[in-house]
Coordinates of C-alpha atoms and ligand atoms in Angstrom, one line a residue:
X212 CA 29.1 -25.1 -173.2
X213 CA 30.3 -25.0 -169.7
X214 CA 26.7 -23.2 -168.6
X215 CA 25.2 -26.3 -170.1
X216 CA 27.2 -28.7 -168.3
X217 CA 26.6 -27.0 -165.5
X218 CA 22.6 -27.9 -165.7
X219 CA 23.0 -31.4 -166.6
X220 CA 25.0 -31.5 -163.1
X221 CA 22.5 -29.3 -161.5
X222 CA 20.0 -32.3 -163.4
X223 CA 22.3 -35.0 -162.2
X224 CA 22.7 -33.8 -158.6
X225 CA 18.8 -33.4 -157.6
X226 CA 18.3 -36.6 -159.3
X227 CA 20.9 -38.5 -157.3
X228 CA 19.3 -36.4 -154.1
X229 CA 15.9 -37.6 -155.2
X230 CA 16.9 -41.4 -155.0
X231 CA 18.9 -41.0 -152.1
X232 CA 15.8 -39.4 -150.3
X233 CA 13.7 -42.3 -151.5
X234 CA 16.4 -44.6 -150.1
X235 CA 16.0 -43.0 -146.3
X236 CA 12.5 -44.6 -146.6
X237 CA 12.7 -47.4 -143.3
X238 CA 13.0 -51.1 -144.1
X239 CA 10.6 -53.5 -142.3
X240 CA 11.7 -57.0 -141.1
X241 CA 8.2 -58.5 -140.4
X242 CA 9.2 -61.3 -138.4
X243 CA 5.5 -63.7 -137.5
X244 CA 5.6 -66.7 -136.2
X245 CA 2.4 -69.5 -135.7
X246 CA 0.7 -69.7 -132.3
X247 CA 2.9 -67.6 -130.2
X248 CA 0.7 -66.8 -127.5
X249 CA 1.9 -63.5 -125.9
X250 CA 1.6 -65.0 -122.5
X251 CA 4.6 -67.2 -123.8
X252 CA 7.1 -64.2 -124.2
X253 CA 8.7 -62.8 -121.0
X254 CA 8.2 -58.8 -121.7
X255 CA 4.6 -59.7 -121.7
X256 CA 4.9 -60.9 -118.1
X257 CA 2.7 -63.8 -118.1
X258 CA 2.8 -66.5 -115.6
X259 CA 5.4 -68.1 -118.0
X260 CA 7.9 -65.3 -117.6
X261 CA 9.6 -67.3 -115.0
X262 CA 11.2 -69.8 -117.7
X263 CA 12.0 -67.2 -119.9
X264 CA 12.1 -68.3 -123.2
X265 CA 12.4 -65.1 -125.2
X266 CA 15.7 -63.0 -124.0
X267 CA 16.0 -61.7 -128.2
X268 CA 12.5 -60.6 -128.1
X269 CA 12.6 -59.3 -124.8
X270 CA 15.4 -57.2 -125.8
X271 CA 13.5 -56.0 -128.8
X272 CA 10.7 -54.8 -126.4
X273 CA 13.0 -53.4 -124.1
X274 CA 14.4 -51.2 -127.2
X275 CA 10.8 -50.4 -128.7
X276 CA 7.0 -50.5 -127.9
X277 CA 5.0 -53.5 -126.8
X278 CA 1.4 -53.8 -127.3
X279 CA -0.3 -55.2 -124.3
X280 CA -4.0 -55.3 -126.1
X281 CA -3.6 -56.4 -129.7
X282 CA -6.3 -58.7 -131.1
X283 CA -6.6 -60.9 -133.9
X284 CA -10.6 -60.8 -135.9
X285 CA -10.5 -64.9 -136.5
X286 CA -8.1 -66.5 -134.4
X287 CA -6.7 -68.7 -136.9
X288 CA -4.0 -69.1 -139.1
X289 CA -4.7 -68.4 -142.7
X290 CA -7.7 -66.0 -141.9
X291 CA -5.1 -64.1 -139.8
X292 CA -2.2 -64.0 -142.6
X293 CA -4.8 -62.9 -145.2
X294 CA -6.2 -60.0 -142.8
X295 CA -3.0 -58.6 -142.8
X296 CA -2.0 -58.7 -146.2
X297 CA -5.4 -57.1 -147.2
X298 CA -6.1 -55.0 -144.3
X299 CA -9.4 -56.5 -144.4
X300 CA -12.0 -58.9 -142.1
X301 CA -12.0 -62.0 -143.5
X302 CA -15.8 -61.5 -144.8
X303 CA -14.4 -58.5 -146.8
X304 CA -10.7 -60.8 -148.4
X305 CA -13.1 -63.8 -148.8
X306 CA -10.0 -66.0 -146.4
X307 CA -12.7 -66.6 -143.7
X308 CA -11.4 -70.5 -142.7
X309 CA -8.3 -72.8 -143.6
X310 CA -10.4 -74.5 -146.1
X311 CA -10.6 -71.5 -148.4
X312 CA -8.1 -70.5 -151.0
X313 CA -6.4 -66.8 -150.8
X314 CA -7.8 -64.7 -154.2
X315 CA -3.8 -63.2 -154.5
X316 CA -5.4 -61.2 -157.3
X317 CA -6.8 -59.1 -154.7
X318 CA -5.3 -55.8 -153.3
X319 CA -2.6 -56.1 -150.5
X320 CA 0.0 -54.1 -149.1
X321 CA 3.6 -56.0 -150.3
X322 CA 1.7 -55.3 -154.1
X323 CA 1.6 -51.7 -152.7
X324 CA 4.6 -51.5 -151.7
X325 CA 6.2 -52.6 -154.1
X326 CA 4.6 -50.2 -156.7
X327 CA 6.5 -47.8 -154.8
X328 CA 9.7 -48.8 -155.4
X329 CA 10.3 -51.1 -152.2
X330 CA 11.8 -54.7 -152.6
X331 CA 9.2 -57.3 -150.6
X332 CA 10.5 -61.0 -149.8
X333 CA 8.8 -63.4 -147.6
X334 CA 10.0 -66.8 -146.2
X335 CA 8.3 -69.2 -144.3
X336 CA 4.4 -70.5 -143.9
X337 CA 2.1 -68.6 -145.9
X338 CA -0.6 -71.0 -145.1
X339 CA -2.6 -69.4 -147.9
X340 CA -2.7 -71.8 -151.1
X341 CA -2.2 -70.7 -154.4
X342 CA 1.5 -69.0 -155.9
X343 CA 2.1 -65.3 -153.6
X344 CA 2.0 -62.4 -155.5
X345 CA 3.7 -59.3 -154.6
X346 CA 6.5 -60.3 -153.9
X347 CA 10.0 -60.2 -155.5
X348 CA 11.3 -63.3 -154.0
X349 CA 9.8 -66.1 -152.4
X350 CA 10.1 -69.3 -150.8
X351 CA 7.2 -71.0 -148.9
X352 CA 6.1 -74.1 -146.7
X353 CA 3.3 -76.4 -148.4
X354 CA 0.4 -75.7 -146.6
X355 CA 1.5 -76.4 -142.6
X356 CA 4.9 -77.1 -143.4
X357 CA 7.5 -80.3 -141.4
X358 CA 9.8 -79.0 -138.8
X359 CA 12.5 -81.0 -140.1
X360 CA 13.9 -81.2 -143.4
X361 CA 10.7 -79.4 -144.7
X362 CA 10.2 -79.3 -148.8
X363 CA 9.8 -75.6 -149.5
X364 CA 7.9 -73.8 -152.7
X365 CA 10.2 -71.1 -154.3
X366 CA 9.4 -69.4 -158.0
X367 CA 11.0 -72.0 -159.9
X368 CA 9.4 -75.4 -158.1
X369 CA 9.4 -77.5 -154.7
X370 CA 12.5 -78.9 -153.4
X371 CA 13.9 -80.5 -149.7
X372 CA 15.6 -78.1 -147.9
X373 CA 17.6 -80.2 -144.8
X374 CA 17.8 -79.3 -141.2
X375 CA 15.6 -77.9 -139.0
X376 CA 12.5 -75.7 -139.9
X377 CA 13.4 -72.0 -137.8
X378 CA 16.9 -72.5 -139.1
X379 CA 15.7 -73.1 -142.9
X380 CA 14.0 -70.3 -142.7
X381 CA 16.6 -67.9 -141.3
X382 CA 19.1 -69.3 -143.6
X383 CA 16.9 -68.1 -146.4
X384 CA 16.0 -64.3 -144.7
X385 CA 19.6 -64.0 -144.1
X386 CA 20.8 -65.0 -147.3
X387 CA 18.3 -62.5 -148.8
X388 CA 20.1 -59.7 -146.9
X389 CA 23.3 -60.7 -147.5
X390 CA 23.6 -61.7 -151.3
X391 CA 19.8 -61.0 -153.0
X392 CA 18.8 -57.5 -151.7
X393 CA 19.3 -54.4 -153.6
X394 CA 21.3 -52.3 -151.5
X395 CA 20.1 -49.2 -152.6
X396 CA 16.0 -49.8 -152.4
X397 CA 14.9 -50.2 -149.1
X398 CA 12.8 -53.6 -148.5
X399 CA 9.9 -55.7 -146.6
X400 CA 10.8 -58.5 -145.8
X401 CA 8.3 -61.1 -144.0
X402 CA 9.8 -64.3 -142.2
X403 CA 7.3 -66.2 -141.0
X404 CA 8.3 -69.2 -139.1
X405 CA 6.3 -72.4 -138.8
X406 CA 6.9 -72.9 -135.0
X407 CA 5.8 -73.1 -132.5
X408 CA 2.7 -74.4 -134.4
X409 CA 1.7 -78.1 -133.9
X410 CA 2.7 -80.9 -133.7
X411 CA 5.6 -79.5 -131.2
X412 CA 9.2 -80.7 -132.4
X413 CA 12.3 -78.6 -131.0
X414 CA 15.3 -78.3 -132.8
X415 CA 18.0 -80.8 -131.7
X416 CA 19.8 -78.4 -130.0
X417 CA 16.8 -77.7 -127.7
X418 CA 15.6 -80.7 -126.8
X419 CA 17.0 -81.2 -123.1
X420 CA 16.2 -77.2 -122.7
X421 CA 13.9 -77.2 -119.4
X422 CA 15.0 -80.3 -117.9
X423 CA 15.2 -79.3 -114.7
X424 CA 12.2 -76.7 -114.8
X425 CA 9.0 -77.0 -113.6
X426 CA 6.9 -74.9 -115.9
X427 CA 4.3 -73.4 -113.8
X428 CA 0.7 -74.4 -114.0
X429 CA -2.0 -71.9 -115.3
X430 CA -4.4 -71.3 -112.9
X431 CA -7.3 -72.6 -115.2
X432 CA -5.4 -75.8 -116.0
X433 CA -8.2 -78.1 -114.7
X434 CA -11.4 -75.6 -115.9
X435 CA -15.0 -77.9 -116.6
X436 CA -17.1 -74.8 -118.4
X437 CA -19.2 -74.8 -115.5
X438 CA -20.3 -71.2 -116.2
X439 CA -20.1 -71.1 -119.9
X440 CA -22.4 -72.0 -122.4
X441 CA -22.6 -75.4 -124.2
X442 CA -19.7 -74.8 -127.0
X443 CA -16.8 -75.1 -124.6
X444 CA -17.6 -78.2 -123.3
X445 CA -18.0 -80.5 -126.5
X446 CA -15.0 -78.8 -128.0
X447 CA -12.1 -81.3 -128.9
X448 CA -9.1 -79.5 -127.3
X449 CA -8.2 -80.4 -124.2
X450 CA -4.8 -81.6 -122.8
X451 CA -7.0 -83.9 -120.8
X452 CA -9.2 -86.1 -123.2
X453 CA -8.4 -85.3 -126.9
X454 CA -3.9 -84.4 -126.7
X455 CA -2.4 -87.9 -127.5
X456 CA 0.5 -89.2 -126.2
X457 CA 2.0 -90.2 -129.0
X458 CA 0.7 -88.0 -131.9
X459 CA 1.0 -84.8 -130.1
X460 CA 4.1 -85.1 -127.5
X461 CA 5.9 -88.1 -129.0
X462 CA 5.9 -90.4 -126.2
X463 CA 7.4 -93.6 -127.0
X464 CA 4.6 -96.3 -126.8
X465 CA 5.5 -99.6 -128.7
X466 CA 8.4 -101.6 -128.8
X467 CA 9.1 -100.4 -132.5
X468 CA 9.1 -96.5 -131.9
X469 CA 10.3 -94.7 -134.4
X470 CA 9.5 -97.7 -136.9
X471 CA 6.9 -97.2 -139.6
X472 CA 3.5 -98.7 -137.7
X473 CA 0.7 -99.3 -139.3
X474 CA -0.6 -97.8 -142.4
X475 CA -3.5 -97.3 -140.4
X476 CA -1.9 -95.2 -137.4
X477 CA 0.8 -93.5 -139.1
X478 CA -1.5 -90.3 -140.0
X479 CA -1.9 -89.8 -135.9
X480 CA 1.2 -91.5 -135.0
X481 CA 4.5 -89.3 -134.1
X482 CA 5.8 -91.3 -137.1
X483 CA 3.7 -89.3 -139.3
X484 CA 6.0 -86.2 -138.5
X485 CA 9.1 -88.4 -137.1
X486 CA 10.0 -90.3 -140.8
X487 CA 10.8 -87.3 -142.3
X488 CA 14.3 -87.2 -140.0
X489 CA 17.5 -88.7 -141.0
X490 CA 19.2 -91.2 -139.0
X491 CA 21.5 -89.3 -137.3
X492 CA 18.4 -86.7 -136.1
X493 CA 16.6 -89.8 -135.2
X494 CA 19.1 -91.2 -133.0
X495 CA 19.5 -87.7 -131.0
X496 CA 15.5 -87.5 -130.8
X497 CA 15.3 -90.8 -129.4
X498 CA 18.6 -90.1 -126.9
X499 CA 17.0 -86.8 -125.5
X500 CA 13.2 -88.5 -125.3
X501 CA 14.3 -92.3 -124.0
X502 CA 14.9 -91.4 -120.8
X503 CA 12.2 -89.1 -120.2
X504 CA 10.1 -91.7 -121.9
X505 CA 10.7 -94.2 -119.3
X506 CA 10.6 -92.6 -116.5
X507 CA 7.0 -91.6 -117.7
X508 CA 6.3 -95.6 -118.1
X509 CA 7.6 -96.2 -114.6
X510 CA 5.2 -93.4 -113.4
X511 CA 2.2 -95.1 -114.5
X512 CA 0.1 -91.8 -113.9
X513 CA -3.7 -91.3 -114.6
X514 CA -6.4 -88.7 -113.6
X515 CA -4.8 -85.3 -112.4
X516 CA -1.4 -86.4 -112.3
X517 CA -1.6 -87.8 -116.0
X518 CA -3.1 -84.4 -116.9
X519 CA 0.0 -82.0 -115.2
X520 CA 2.6 -84.4 -116.7
X521 CA 1.2 -83.8 -120.2
X522 CA 1.0 -80.2 -119.4
X523 CA 4.7 -80.0 -118.6
X524 CA 5.6 -82.1 -121.6
X525 CA 3.2 -80.2 -124.2
X526 CA 4.4 -76.9 -122.4
X527 CA 8.6 -77.4 -122.3
X528 CA 8.3 -78.6 -125.9
X529 CA 6.1 -75.7 -127.2
X530 CA 8.6 -73.1 -125.3
X531 CA 11.8 -75.5 -126.5
X532 CA 9.7 -74.7 -130.1
X533 CA 9.9 -70.8 -129.0
X534 CA 13.4 -70.7 -128.1
X535 CA 13.9 -71.6 -131.8
X536 CA 12.0 -68.5 -132.8
X537 CA 13.8 -66.4 -130.5
X538 CA 17.1 -67.2 -131.7
X539 CA 16.2 -66.7 -135.2
X540 CA 15.4 -63.4 -134.1
X541 CA 18.8 -62.7 -132.6
X542 CA 20.3 -63.8 -135.8
X543 CA 18.2 -61.7 -138.1
X544 CA 19.0 -58.6 -136.1
X545 CA 22.7 -59.1 -135.6
X546 CA 22.7 -59.8 -139.6
X547 CA 21.0 -56.4 -139.8
X548 CA 24.0 -55.0 -137.6
X549 CA 26.6 -56.9 -139.5
X550 CA 25.0 -55.1 -143.1
X551 CA 24.7 -51.8 -141.0
X552 CA 21.0 -51.8 -141.9
X553 CA 20.2 -51.9 -138.2
X554 CA 19.6 -47.7 -137.9
X555 CA 16.9 -47.8 -140.3
X556 CA 15.0 -50.9 -139.7
X557 CA 11.6 -51.5 -138.6
X558 CA 12.0 -54.8 -136.9
X559 CA 8.1 -56.0 -135.8
X560 CA 7.9 -59.3 -133.9
X561 CA 4.2 -60.9 -134.2
X562 CA 2.5 -64.3 -134.0
X563 CA -0.8 -65.2 -135.9
X564 CA -3.0 -65.6 -132.9
X565 CA -2.8 -66.5 -129.1
X566 CA -3.2 -69.9 -127.8
X567 CA -4.1 -72.2 -125.0
X568 CA -0.6 -73.6 -122.8
X569 CA -3.2 -75.0 -121.0
X570 CA -5.1 -72.2 -119.7
X571 CA -8.9 -73.2 -119.2
X572 CA -7.3 -77.1 -120.2
X573 CA -6.7 -76.4 -123.6
X574 CA -4.1 -76.1 -126.3
X575 CA -4.6 -74.7 -129.9
X576 CA -7.0 -71.3 -130.5
X577 CA -9.5 -70.1 -131.8
X578 CA -12.0 -69.2 -129.3
X579 CA -12.4 -65.3 -128.7
X580 CA -11.1 -65.8 -125.2
X581 CA -8.1 -64.2 -123.9
X582 CA -5.4 -66.6 -124.5
X583 CA -6.2 -67.1 -127.9
X584 CA -7.8 -64.0 -129.1
X585 CA -4.3 -62.2 -128.2
X586 CA -1.4 -61.2 -130.9
X587 CA 1.9 -60.0 -129.6
X588 CA 3.0 -56.9 -131.3
X589 CA 6.2 -55.9 -130.6
X590 CA 7.9 -53.1 -132.7
X591 CA 11.7 -51.4 -132.8
X592 CA 11.3 -48.4 -135.2
X593 CA 15.0 -46.2 -133.8
X594 CA 14.3 -42.8 -133.4
X595 CA 10.8 -43.0 -133.5
X596 CA 9.3 -45.3 -130.9
X597 CA 10.4 -44.7 -126.9
X598 CA 12.6 -47.9 -125.6
X599 CA 10.7 -49.9 -122.9
X600 CA 7.4 -48.5 -124.0
X601 CA 4.5 -50.1 -123.5
X602 CA 1.2 -49.0 -125.3
X603 CA -2.5 -50.1 -123.8
X604 CA -4.5 -48.5 -127.0
X605 CA -6.7 -51.4 -128.7
X606 CA -4.7 -52.8 -131.9
X607 CA -5.5 -55.6 -134.5
X608 CA -3.7 -57.6 -137.3
X609 CA -6.5 -55.6 -139.3
X610 CA -3.8 -52.5 -138.9
X611 CA -0.9 -54.1 -140.1
X612 CA -1.4 -53.5 -144.1
X613 CA -2.1 -49.4 -143.2
X614 CA 0.7 -49.5 -140.4
X615 CA 3.5 -50.3 -143.5
X616 CA 2.1 -48.4 -146.0
X617 CA 2.6 -45.5 -143.8
X618 CA 5.8 -46.3 -142.6
X619 CA 6.8 -46.6 -146.5
X620 CA 4.9 -43.1 -146.8
X621 CA 2.3 -44.7 -149.5
X622 CA -1.0 -44.0 -150.0
X623 CA -3.8 -45.9 -147.7
X624 CA -6.4 -47.2 -149.7
X625 CA -9.6 -46.4 -148.7
X626 CA -11.4 -49.5 -148.2
X627 CA -8.8 -51.1 -146.2
X628 CA -10.6 -51.3 -143.1
X629 CA -8.0 -51.0 -140.2
X630 CA -5.9 -47.9 -138.8
X631 CA -2.3 -47.2 -139.0
X632 CA -0.2 -47.7 -136.0
X633 CA 2.4 -45.1 -136.6
X634 CA 1.0 -41.8 -134.4
X635 CA 0.8 -45.0 -131.6
X636 CA 4.4 -45.6 -132.3
X637 CA 5.3 -42.0 -132.7
X638 CA 4.0 -42.1 -129.0
X639 CA 0.5 -40.1 -130.0
X640 CA -3.1 -40.9 -128.5
X641 CA -5.5 -39.9 -131.2
X642 CA -8.5 -38.9 -130.0
X643 CA -10.6 -41.2 -132.2
X644 CA -8.7 -44.2 -131.4
X645 CA -11.2 -47.4 -131.2
X646 CA -12.2 -48.4 -128.3
X647 CA -13.3 -51.6 -129.1
X648 CA -12.7 -54.5 -131.5
X649 CA -14.8 -56.6 -133.5
X650 CA -14.0 -60.5 -133.7
X651 CA -15.9 -63.4 -136.1
X652 CA -14.7 -67.2 -136.3
X653 CA -15.8 -69.1 -139.0
X654 CA -14.3 -72.9 -139.1
X655 CA -17.0 -75.4 -137.7
X656 CA -17.5 -77.9 -137.9
X657 CA -13.7 -79.0 -138.4
X658 CA -10.8 -80.1 -135.9
X659 CA -11.0 -79.0 -132.7
X660 CA -14.8 -78.4 -132.9
X661 CA -14.7 -75.0 -131.6
X662 CA -18.2 -73.5 -133.2
X663 CA -18.9 -70.5 -135.0
X664 CA -19.0 -67.0 -132.8
X665 CA -18.4 -63.6 -133.3
X666 CA -18.1 -60.8 -130.6
X667 CA -17.6 -57.3 -129.7
X668 CA -14.2 -56.6 -126.8
X669 CA -13.9 -53.4 -125.2
X670 CA -11.6 -52.5 -122.8
X671 CA -13.6 -53.7 -120.2
X672 CA -16.2 -56.1 -121.3
X673 CA -16.4 -59.3 -123.9
X674 CA -19.6 -60.1 -125.4
X675 CA -19.6 -63.4 -127.7
X676 CA -22.5 -65.1 -129.9
X677 CA -22.3 -68.6 -130.8
X678 CA -25.2 -68.6 -133.5
X679 CA -24.6 -72.3 -134.8
X680 CA -26.9 -73.9 -131.7
X681 CA -29.2 -71.5 -130.9
X682 CA -29.0 -68.3 -129.0
X683 CA -26.0 -68.6 -126.9
X684 CA -24.3 -66.0 -125.5
X685 CA -21.2 -65.4 -123.2
X686 CA -20.4 -61.8 -121.4
X687 CA -17.4 -61.1 -119.3
X688 CA -16.5 -58.5 -117.1
X689 CA -12.7 -58.6 -117.9
X690 CA -11.7 -56.1 -114.9
X691 CA -13.1 -58.3 -112.1
X692 CA -13.0 -61.8 -114.1
X693 CA -9.8 -61.6 -116.4
X694 CA -9.7 -65.3 -116.4
X695 CA -13.3 -65.5 -117.9
X696 CA -14.4 -67.9 -115.5
X697 CA -18.1 -66.4 -114.7
X698 CA -20.5 -65.5 -116.8
X699 CA -22.5 -63.0 -116.4
X700 CA -24.9 -63.0 -119.6
X701 CA -28.6 -63.0 -118.5
X702 CA -27.9 -62.2 -115.1
X703 CA -30.7 -59.4 -113.9
X704 CA -28.2 -56.8 -112.9
X705 CA -26.6 -56.6 -116.3
X706 CA -29.2 -56.3 -118.6
X707 CA -28.9 -53.0 -119.3
X708 CA -24.7 -54.1 -120.2
X709 CA -25.6 -56.1 -122.5
X710 CA -28.0 -54.2 -124.4
X711 CA -25.6 -51.6 -124.4
X712 CA -22.9 -53.8 -125.6
X713 CA -25.6 -56.0 -128.2
X714 CA -26.4 -52.6 -129.7
X715 CA -22.3 -51.6 -130.1
X716 CA -22.0 -55.1 -131.6
X717 CA -24.3 -54.2 -134.1
X718 CA -23.1 -51.2 -135.0
X719 CA -19.7 -52.9 -135.5
X720 CA -20.8 -55.6 -138.3
X721 CA -22.8 -52.3 -139.9
X722 CA -19.2 -50.9 -139.9
X723 CA -17.3 -53.6 -140.9
X724 CA -20.1 -55.0 -143.4
X725 CA -20.0 -57.9 -141.8
X726 CA -23.1 -59.4 -143.4
X727 CA -22.4 -63.1 -143.4
X728 CA -25.1 -65.7 -143.1
X729 CA -25.2 -66.3 -139.9
X730 CA -28.1 -68.8 -140.6
X731 CA -26.4 -72.1 -141.8
X732 CA -27.1 -75.1 -139.5
X733 CA -24.1 -77.8 -139.5
X734 CA -24.8 -81.3 -140.2
X735 CA -23.2 -82.2 -137.1
X736 CA -25.4 -80.3 -135.1
X737 CA -25.5 -82.0 -131.8
X738 CA -28.8 -81.5 -130.0
X739 CA -27.3 -82.2 -126.9
X740 CA -25.3 -79.2 -126.9
X741 CA -28.7 -76.6 -126.4
X742 CA -29.0 -76.4 -122.7
X743 CA -26.6 -79.4 -121.5
X744 CA -23.9 -78.9 -118.5
Ligands
LIG912 C1 -3.8 -78.3 -138.1 C2 -3.4 -78.7 -136.7 C3 -4.6 -78.5 -135.7 C4 -4.8 -77.1 -136.0 C5 -4.8 -76.4 -137.1 C6 -5.0 -74.9 -137.7 N1 -3.7 -80.3 -136.1 O1 -4.7 -79.1 -138.6 O2 -4.5 -78.7 -134.5 O3 -6.0 -76.3 -134.7 O4 -4.0 -77.6 -138.3 O5 -3.9 -74.1 -137.0 S1 -2.3 -81.3 -136.6 O6 -2.5 -82.6 -136.5 O7 -2.0 -80.8 -138.9 O8 -1.5 -80.6 -135.9 S2 -3.3 -73.2 -137.9 O9 -2.5 -72.5 -137.4 O10 -2.8 -73.6 -138.9 O11 -4.5 -72.5 -137.9
LIG913 CA1 -1.6 -70.5 -136.2

């Protein structure tokens, strides 16, 4: 009998040890924002560093690893998220532009992790339409979501949640960590903020932040696209010509500001977003922007001075939104510490693509140019990442899914198209790591009018092909021309380079099996675009 009992004891001890061993698998906290360009992060040393909106993200970088060459594969929101979940390029996961609906029935990393015993949670912006699959708990913003008092869709229905969106989403994440999580199992939690997406509405507590600061201007604020192929001159994302004083910048243009404008103008007016605010929120907003607007009207600016003013207002509101995100990271990390989870939790910060903060005179993204091609990627993995390290290998959002699976020790499906970043995070440099990345953007015609294009970026060069308007190519030497102002495509001395890069590009398309139809011409084809300057 004694013997039998000791066998049972041994058996139980074995399983307890086994489950404890499972508990050792790291937690993953993935904080992901919308449109946060790396050059608006202090640790990335961009021209906005002096403003430093991101002390908490900078701290994460100083404790972990920052990736300097991190790129998206399709610079737009939904597609970037679909690539992350599936580990496959847009043409493989089926979500090529924001108009698509994501097929949640497909293989995605949260489902796989869940199958291995991980708990999975998603809060904030999904932008993939449909009911999220693969998560134990979730709450997502419908579509783009709203900054103030947003509606959220929960597994049991949709309801309004009062507060500022970044705080609301952080609250949900903190609540899950403290109250809903099963402490015996590891988790992956995706906290996906709307901020700093257009229309840039900061939290009330940040409305006067940077009032006394002059935001440095990007070197290319007055770029006239003289050397680009025609598409750059036919876009609709210029601060000068397309950014609306009222809709985008919340400038009071009427005596009835904050009152419902005529029905006709409502959708393209500030009111479209402000009508959501409570009377007290509106009062505080008005108190903060009223004096700024009065000074603007008084100055009666035009030409370049007006562009400069719009840039300041835009950049400040954008950075104020980022300040809210940065505080969210601080709160989430404090919560991990409070719950004694920080030692075994990997914290990652990333954003769905980069963004133009006046670079080339623009806002928005979509292009394969550097500012919107780059994504921030900072990872803190206690005991693994070397504090303050900076990695220069080329990585993509395509790699995240495989990385998360690898971190959890899960099997990586053969058909995922990226590579696990775990060796890089461990400080190793695999000999066969990629030397170039593939990019393909599909959303045209659409808002901002950036035509479809694909391309290759190597460590030094970038070759892009705009194929909807004939054969338009651009080639840049990023070493001598980091701002991409001199298109060297078509120059005799670069004929061999263009030839080689085209071959490499074709090879990438073959490798990723991109057989997208590029012959289709849009109805809005502008004949004058060809060859125009
Ligand atoms: C909205 C924005 C655009 C933005 C797209 C895509 N307009 O249409 O400026 O490019 O979303 O953004 S807004 O008036 O609604 O702000 S994405 O990040 O979701 O892809
Ligand atoms: Ca986005």
